[in-house]
C-alpha positions as MATLAB code, in Angstrom:
seq = 'MKLIHISGILVGSMLPLARLGAQTVPPAPTTTTTTAPPAAPTTTAAATTAVAAADTAAADPKPDFFGYVGVYYGYDFSNPAGLARPGFIYSENLHNQIAVNIALLGARYVGDRARGTFAIQTGTYPDANYAPEPQIFKNIYEAWGGVRLAPKLWLDAGIFLSHIGLEGPISRDDLTLTRSIMADNSPYYEAGAKLTYDTGQKWLFTALAINGWQVIRDRNQNEAVGTQIQFRPTSKLLLNSSTFLGEGANRPDSLGQQFRYFHDFYLTYDPSPKWKIAAAFDTGWEERAAGRSGYDTWQGAALIIRRRLWSRAGVVGRAEYFRDPAGVLAATRAGGLNTVGYSLGLDYNPVPRVILRGEVKQFVDQKKVYIENKTPIRTNGAATVLLGLTF';
ca = [
     -25.659   14.499   79.027;
     -23.340   18.449   76.267;
     -18.560   25.624   74.237;
     -20.982   27.134   72.043;
     -23.773   29.461   73.002;
     -26.473   31.325   71.340;
     -27.874   34.569   72.551;
     -30.569   34.163   75.098;
     -34.267   33.718   75.251;
     -36.070   36.748   76.579;
     -34.211   37.892   79.646;
     -33.742   41.662   79.710;
     -30.220   41.931   78.313;
     -30.488   38.454   76.748;
     -27.614   36.605   78.389;
     -25.586   34.529   75.917;
     -26.048   30.825   75.567;
     -23.789   28.856   77.840;
     -22.356   27.033   74.866;
     -21.788   29.626   72.262;
     -18.588   31.491   72.726;
     -18.721   31.286   76.507;
     -14.922   31.065   76.612;
     -14.276   33.988   74.242;
     -14.335   37.461   75.652;
     -12.850   40.849   74.683;
      -9.307   41.303   76.018;
      -8.818   43.534   79.055;
      -6.178   46.333   79.223;
      -2.604   45.102   79.660;
      -1.545   44.775   83.291;
       1.335   47.048   84.308;
       3.921   46.633   87.051;
       5.089   49.424   89.324;
       8.697   49.344   90.516;
       9.435   50.002   94.185;
      10.184   53.625   95.130;
      13.543   54.726   96.481;
      14.220   54.261  100.179;
      13.642   57.962  100.811;
      11.222   59.130   98.112;
      10.573   62.736   97.471;
       7.014   64.028   97.689;
       6.809   64.061   93.886;
       8.129   60.502   93.586;
       5.721   59.242   96.197;
       2.803   60.866   94.415;
       3.914   59.381   91.086;
       4.194   55.925   92.645;
       0.707   56.203   94.150;
      -0.736   57.159   90.771;
       1.065   54.233   89.107;
      -0.257   51.834   91.742;
      -3.784   53.114   91.157;
      -3.339   52.646   87.406;
      -2.104   49.091   87.995;
      -5.117   48.261   90.156;
      -7.443   49.671   87.524;
      -5.698   47.732   84.747;
      -5.974   44.364   86.521;
      -9.667   43.367   86.329;
     -11.388   41.820   89.331;
     -13.093   38.427   89.110;
     -16.723   38.523   88.043;
     -19.004   36.478   90.323;
     -22.146   34.921   88.885;
     -24.929   32.520   89.786;
     -28.108   30.895   88.523;
     -30.922   28.757   89.944;
     -33.417   26.869   87.770;
     -36.374   25.310   89.624;
     -38.877   23.168   87.703;
     -41.964   21.037   88.032;
     -42.534   18.305   85.452;
     -45.448   15.960   84.938;
     -45.026   12.878   82.742;
     -48.460   11.827   81.439;
     -47.405    8.159   81.605;
     -47.183    8.596   85.418;
     -43.987    6.513   85.809;
     -43.765    4.491   89.002;
     -40.112    5.437   89.475;
     -40.928    9.178   89.401;
     -38.417    9.713   86.581;
     -38.825   10.438   82.901;
     -37.426    7.997   80.270;
     -33.769    7.104   80.775;
     -32.462    9.026   77.769;
     -33.664   12.339   79.308;
     -31.083   13.957   81.590;
     -32.392   17.493   82.197;
     -35.656   18.383   84.002;
     -36.029   14.614   84.287;
     -38.099   14.059   87.449;
     -41.844   13.400   87.416;
     -44.426   15.100   89.645;
     -41.863   16.874   91.828;
     -40.655   20.406   92.420;
     -36.893   20.157   91.930;
     -33.780   22.182   91.180;
     -32.440   21.262   87.752;
     -29.242   23.229   88.279;
     -28.041   25.774   90.814;
     -24.572   27.146   90.242;
     -22.244   29.731   91.708;
     -18.924   30.747   90.217;
     -16.239   33.295   89.509;
     -14.812   34.283   86.147;
     -11.529   36.131   85.522;
     -10.633   37.736   82.205;
      -7.365   39.610   81.784;
      -5.231   40.627   78.851;
      -3.022   37.508   78.999;
      -4.902   35.160   81.338;
      -8.457   34.008   81.938;
     -10.347   31.282   83.745;
     -13.578   30.140   85.397;
     -14.435   28.114   88.475;
     -18.060   27.240   89.236;
     -19.790   24.678   91.437;
     -23.221   23.141   90.899;
     -25.956   20.996   92.364;
     -29.345   19.730   91.171;
     -30.945   16.943   89.175;
     -28.917   17.855   86.066;
     -25.516   17.019   87.607;
     -27.049   14.078   89.454;
     -28.054   12.491   86.128;
     -25.321   13.714   83.776;
     -22.348   13.198   86.094;
     -23.483    9.819   87.440;
     -20.412    7.917   86.081;
     -17.947   10.437   87.566;
     -16.274   10.147   90.989;
     -18.127   12.088   93.665;
     -15.390   14.740   93.886;
     -16.139   15.872   90.312;
     -19.952   15.783   90.311;
     -20.356   19.275   91.733;
     -17.897   20.982   89.358;
     -19.596   22.931   86.581;
     -16.420   24.530   85.218;
     -12.800   24.599   86.424;
     -10.364   25.833   83.798;
      -7.608   28.352   83.191;
      -6.149   29.830   80.033;
      -3.285   31.927   78.691;
      -3.067   34.026   75.531;
      -0.218   32.671   73.391;
      -0.525   35.224   70.609;
      -3.010   37.846   69.434;
      -6.402   36.083   69.109;
      -4.889   32.684   70.119;
      -5.712   31.144   73.520;
      -4.721   27.912   75.257;
      -7.272   26.736   77.865;
      -7.149   23.599   80.031;
      -9.344   22.003   82.670;
     -13.054   21.161   82.868;
     -15.146   23.263   80.501;
     -18.449   23.271   78.639;
     -18.679   21.111   75.535;
     -17.787   22.312   72.055;
     -20.679   20.229   70.706;
     -24.289   21.189   70.282;
     -26.852   23.939   69.985;
     -28.258   23.517   73.514;
     -26.551   23.864   76.900;
     -27.346   22.761   80.463;
     -28.958   26.073   81.552;
     -32.560   26.455   80.362;
     -32.385   30.260   80.600;
     -29.827   30.307   77.781;
     -31.589   27.851   75.447;
     -34.346   28.542   72.980;
     -36.572   25.893   74.589;
     -37.219   25.010   78.224;
     -36.184   21.352   77.890;
     -33.436   19.885   75.753;
     -33.919   17.826   72.594;
     -33.024   14.118   72.658;
     -29.936   14.791   70.527;
     -28.738   17.447   72.980;
     -29.336   15.305   76.072;
     -27.358   12.458   74.467;
     -24.266   14.363   73.366;
     -21.661   15.967   75.654;
     -22.531   18.867   77.933;
     -19.025   19.058   79.450;
     -15.443   18.011   78.667;
     -12.045   17.775   80.364;
      -8.814   18.449   78.525;
      -7.078   21.252   76.674;
      -7.964   23.371   73.655;
      -6.487   25.945   71.337;
      -8.881   28.652   70.158;
      -8.228   31.181   67.417;
     -10.941   33.818   67.306;
     -10.833   36.553   64.703;
     -13.464   38.411   66.689;
     -15.614   38.869   63.600;
     -16.486   36.087   61.158;
     -14.386   33.050   62.118;
     -13.575   30.961   65.179;
     -11.390   27.826   65.097;
     -10.857   25.409   68.002;
      -8.801   22.200   68.295;
      -9.245   20.020   71.376;
      -7.502   17.124   73.122;
      -9.956   15.701   75.686;
     -10.317   12.681   77.959;
     -13.321   11.363   76.047;
     -17.033   11.686   75.350;
     -18.283   13.702   78.330;
     -15.563   12.365   80.634;
     -13.666   13.982   83.491;
     -12.091   10.901   85.096;
     -10.783    8.631   82.327;
     -10.862    4.858   82.786;
      -8.559    4.037   79.863;
      -5.485    5.333   78.043;
      -7.369    6.453   74.929;
      -7.576   10.196   74.546;
      -9.982   11.863   72.114;
      -9.704   14.833   69.786;
     -12.225   17.324   68.522;
     -12.617   20.402   66.360;
     -14.969   23.337   66.110;
     -15.410   25.889   63.359;
     -17.819   28.812   63.524;
     -18.565   31.149   60.652;
     -20.702   34.273   60.921;
     -21.174   35.669   57.388;
     -23.571   38.352   58.678;
     -24.740   39.545   62.079;
     -27.956   37.562   61.568;
     -26.507   34.171   60.585;
     -24.195   31.757   62.441;
     -22.940   28.406   61.127;
     -21.217   25.844   63.369;
     -19.415   22.548   62.703;
     -18.082   20.390   65.571;
     -16.417   16.961   65.493;
     -15.354   14.225   67.917;
     -13.002   11.274   67.333;
     -12.078    8.832   70.076;
     -13.179    6.029   72.385;
     -16.741    6.950   73.159;
     -17.956    4.911   76.137;
     -14.992    5.315   78.556;
     -14.501    1.561   78.694;
     -11.491    0.070   80.523;
      -8.642   -0.983   78.218;
      -9.266   -4.639   79.123;
     -12.619   -4.498   77.312;
     -11.100   -3.341   74.032;
     -11.522   -0.158   72.031;
     -14.641    0.949   70.193;
     -13.896    4.203   68.435;
     -16.588    6.788   67.907;
     -16.793    9.283   65.039;
     -19.245   12.133   65.402;
     -20.198   15.346   63.623;
     -22.555   18.091   64.809;
     -23.777   20.901   62.598;
     -26.125   23.729   63.481;
     -27.126   27.183   62.333;
     -29.010   30.099   63.852;
     -30.734   32.830   61.869;
     -32.381   36.050   63.072;
     -34.474   37.367   60.175;
     -35.892   40.145   62.376;
     -35.883   41.205   66.051;
     -39.095   39.241   66.585;
     -38.027   35.952   64.992;
     -35.243   33.455   65.629;
     -34.705   30.172   63.767;
     -32.276   27.399   64.709;
     -31.626   24.052   63.027;
     -29.279   21.233   64.025;
     -28.167   17.867   62.653;
     -26.000   15.209   64.338;
     -24.595   11.976   62.959;
     -22.296    9.395   64.563;
     -20.626    6.036   64.007;
     -19.197    3.637   66.581;
     -17.265    0.435   66.027;
     -19.169   -2.642   67.078;
     -17.914   -4.803   69.922;
     -15.223   -7.424   69.349;
     -16.462  -10.241   67.149;
     -18.891   -8.018   65.237;
     -17.682   -6.126   62.186;
     -18.935   -2.784   60.984;
     -20.369    0.264   62.731;
     -23.507    1.192   64.605;
     -24.840    4.594   63.542;
     -27.238    7.223   64.856;
     -28.691   10.524   63.661;
     -30.548   13.411   65.233;
     -32.152   16.585   63.912;
     -34.067   19.523   65.353;
     -35.788   22.670   64.106;
     -36.659   25.438   66.585;
     -38.588   28.650   65.862;
     -39.125   31.422   68.384;
     -41.510   34.368   68.010;
     -41.396   37.329   70.368;
     -44.932   38.406   71.319;
     -43.926   41.586   73.133;
     -40.829   42.787   74.976;
     -41.273   40.386   77.910;
     -42.965   37.372   76.347;
     -42.533   34.934   73.491;
     -43.594   31.578   72.126;
     -41.286   28.826   70.835;
     -41.930   25.603   68.931;
     -39.687   22.627   68.183;
     -39.789   19.567   65.968;
     -37.121   16.905   66.426;
     -36.078   13.461   65.246;
     -33.698   10.936   66.792;
     -32.761    7.554   65.358;
     -30.447    5.220   67.301;
     -31.537    1.677   66.400;
     -28.654   -0.044   68.212;
     -29.065    2.020   71.367;
     -25.501    3.360   71.289;
     -26.554    6.528   73.136;
     -30.226    5.950   74.001;
     -30.950    2.364   74.962;
     -34.558    1.405   75.758;
     -36.512   -1.708   76.711;
     -37.107   -2.371   72.984;
     -33.566   -1.647   71.801;
     -32.849    1.843   70.560;
     -34.921    4.844   69.561;
     -36.617    5.863   66.353;
     -38.571    8.812   67.718;
     -40.060   12.075   66.510;
     -40.924   14.780   69.009;
     -42.806   18.057   69.181;
     -42.908   20.787   71.805;
     -44.573   24.149   72.307;
     -43.455   26.627   74.937;
     -44.266   30.038   76.374;
     -41.723   32.358   78.041;
     -42.275   35.393   80.242;
     -39.894   37.780   82.021;
     -41.745   39.491   84.900;
     -38.518   41.256   85.970;
     -35.085   41.394   84.305;
     -33.414   38.672   86.414;
     -36.294   36.181   86.355;
     -37.633   33.996   83.566;
     -40.819   31.917   83.739;
     -41.154   29.148   81.154;
     -43.778   26.546   80.342;
     -43.671   23.715   77.793;
     -45.659   20.705   76.605;
     -43.855   17.947   74.720;
     -44.833   14.748   72.905;
     -42.678   11.815   71.672;
     -43.834    9.187   69.169;
     -41.644    6.135   68.453;
     -41.939    3.404   65.855;
     -41.739    0.771   68.603;
     -43.292    0.455   72.048;
     -40.325    1.864   73.928;
     -42.353    3.726   76.590;
     -44.305    2.391   79.564;
     -47.682    3.510   80.890;
     -49.302    1.614   83.764;
     -46.899   -1.296   83.115;
     -48.066   -1.434   79.485;
     -45.633   -0.779   76.587;
     -46.780    2.088   74.367;
     -45.388    4.134   71.467;
     -45.970    7.633   72.857;
     -44.814    9.729   75.780;
     -45.930   13.221   76.786;
     -44.986   15.684   79.493;
     -45.624   19.209   80.711;
     -42.919   21.259   82.431;
     -42.772   24.685   84.060;
     -39.623   26.470   85.222;
     -38.562   29.521   87.197;
     -35.026   30.713   86.493;
     -33.220   33.320   88.596;
     -29.944   34.967   87.598;
     -27.777   36.728   90.159;
];
């Protein structure tokens, strides 16, 4: 299912993570307006007007067009009959098929007082993550506009990437090829409005009013709120805290309210050009259904370490843990999850705009939540390869 981004994996110029500061960009020069010339301009006046018009055109930036295609092949060692990986996996989730996880094309505008992005998408990622949305919204990756209210203060509204989580929907921009369980089961996208104050150096503060937990089309009258704080004490260290408070399952009002409280924390550290370390921890509480008092809780954690081998290649390892005994986010045949996972990946950039990635992953749960040949088992493994193209 998950506006924060972390600088990229190995691609030439290392494109930034889709979720770390994707909405914050340096301001462009102030747009100027040229008044109309007199009815019968002199040669000098006409020349001056032409120069002013040229300056105006130069000052008003043109939209920046962008695109990405991520094609993958995944093999689940349990050989699922339905040709899909376990239901709590939403990215690169098909078994024994060559498929497009996400293909997107968009335009981004950034001016001195206005900015915005519109991008469309297709692939197995939107097919799985946007399943509850009306068809008209399933192919929208981003659709938002913003205005600068004051120096360093922006108001943005529309459909935008989530303010929660270390990992985004585009594999190219993540440290690992596939997403962790905690990333796949927290928001990738949001719809609403947000105020962002960015000092441009150490601090970033965001307050959000959104339709809900990864919701574009709301089915109730309960809005949600969120916050995000980023602190960068040095160029090598980033700390992030994000929160969510609101009705979490987009239930109709007739079914009652079950409020969800959630906090996400992560950090990234670059001790040297060859090493990158990232750690994340999530925790959430949701009110139980009517007639049951108390809260159901869940927790997730991940540690990721990447080592650059040479300029075009690197290796990355991950250890993760996800505990959701009531199945609030990740329901299974045996209830919820209590799973640890491990992955090891290799990345290679044959040319600047292309990334090749491979990964093997293993899950081990305390209960028999997985199926192999119609038999419940405690483990699940998979191998995935991906080709990503940026244009």
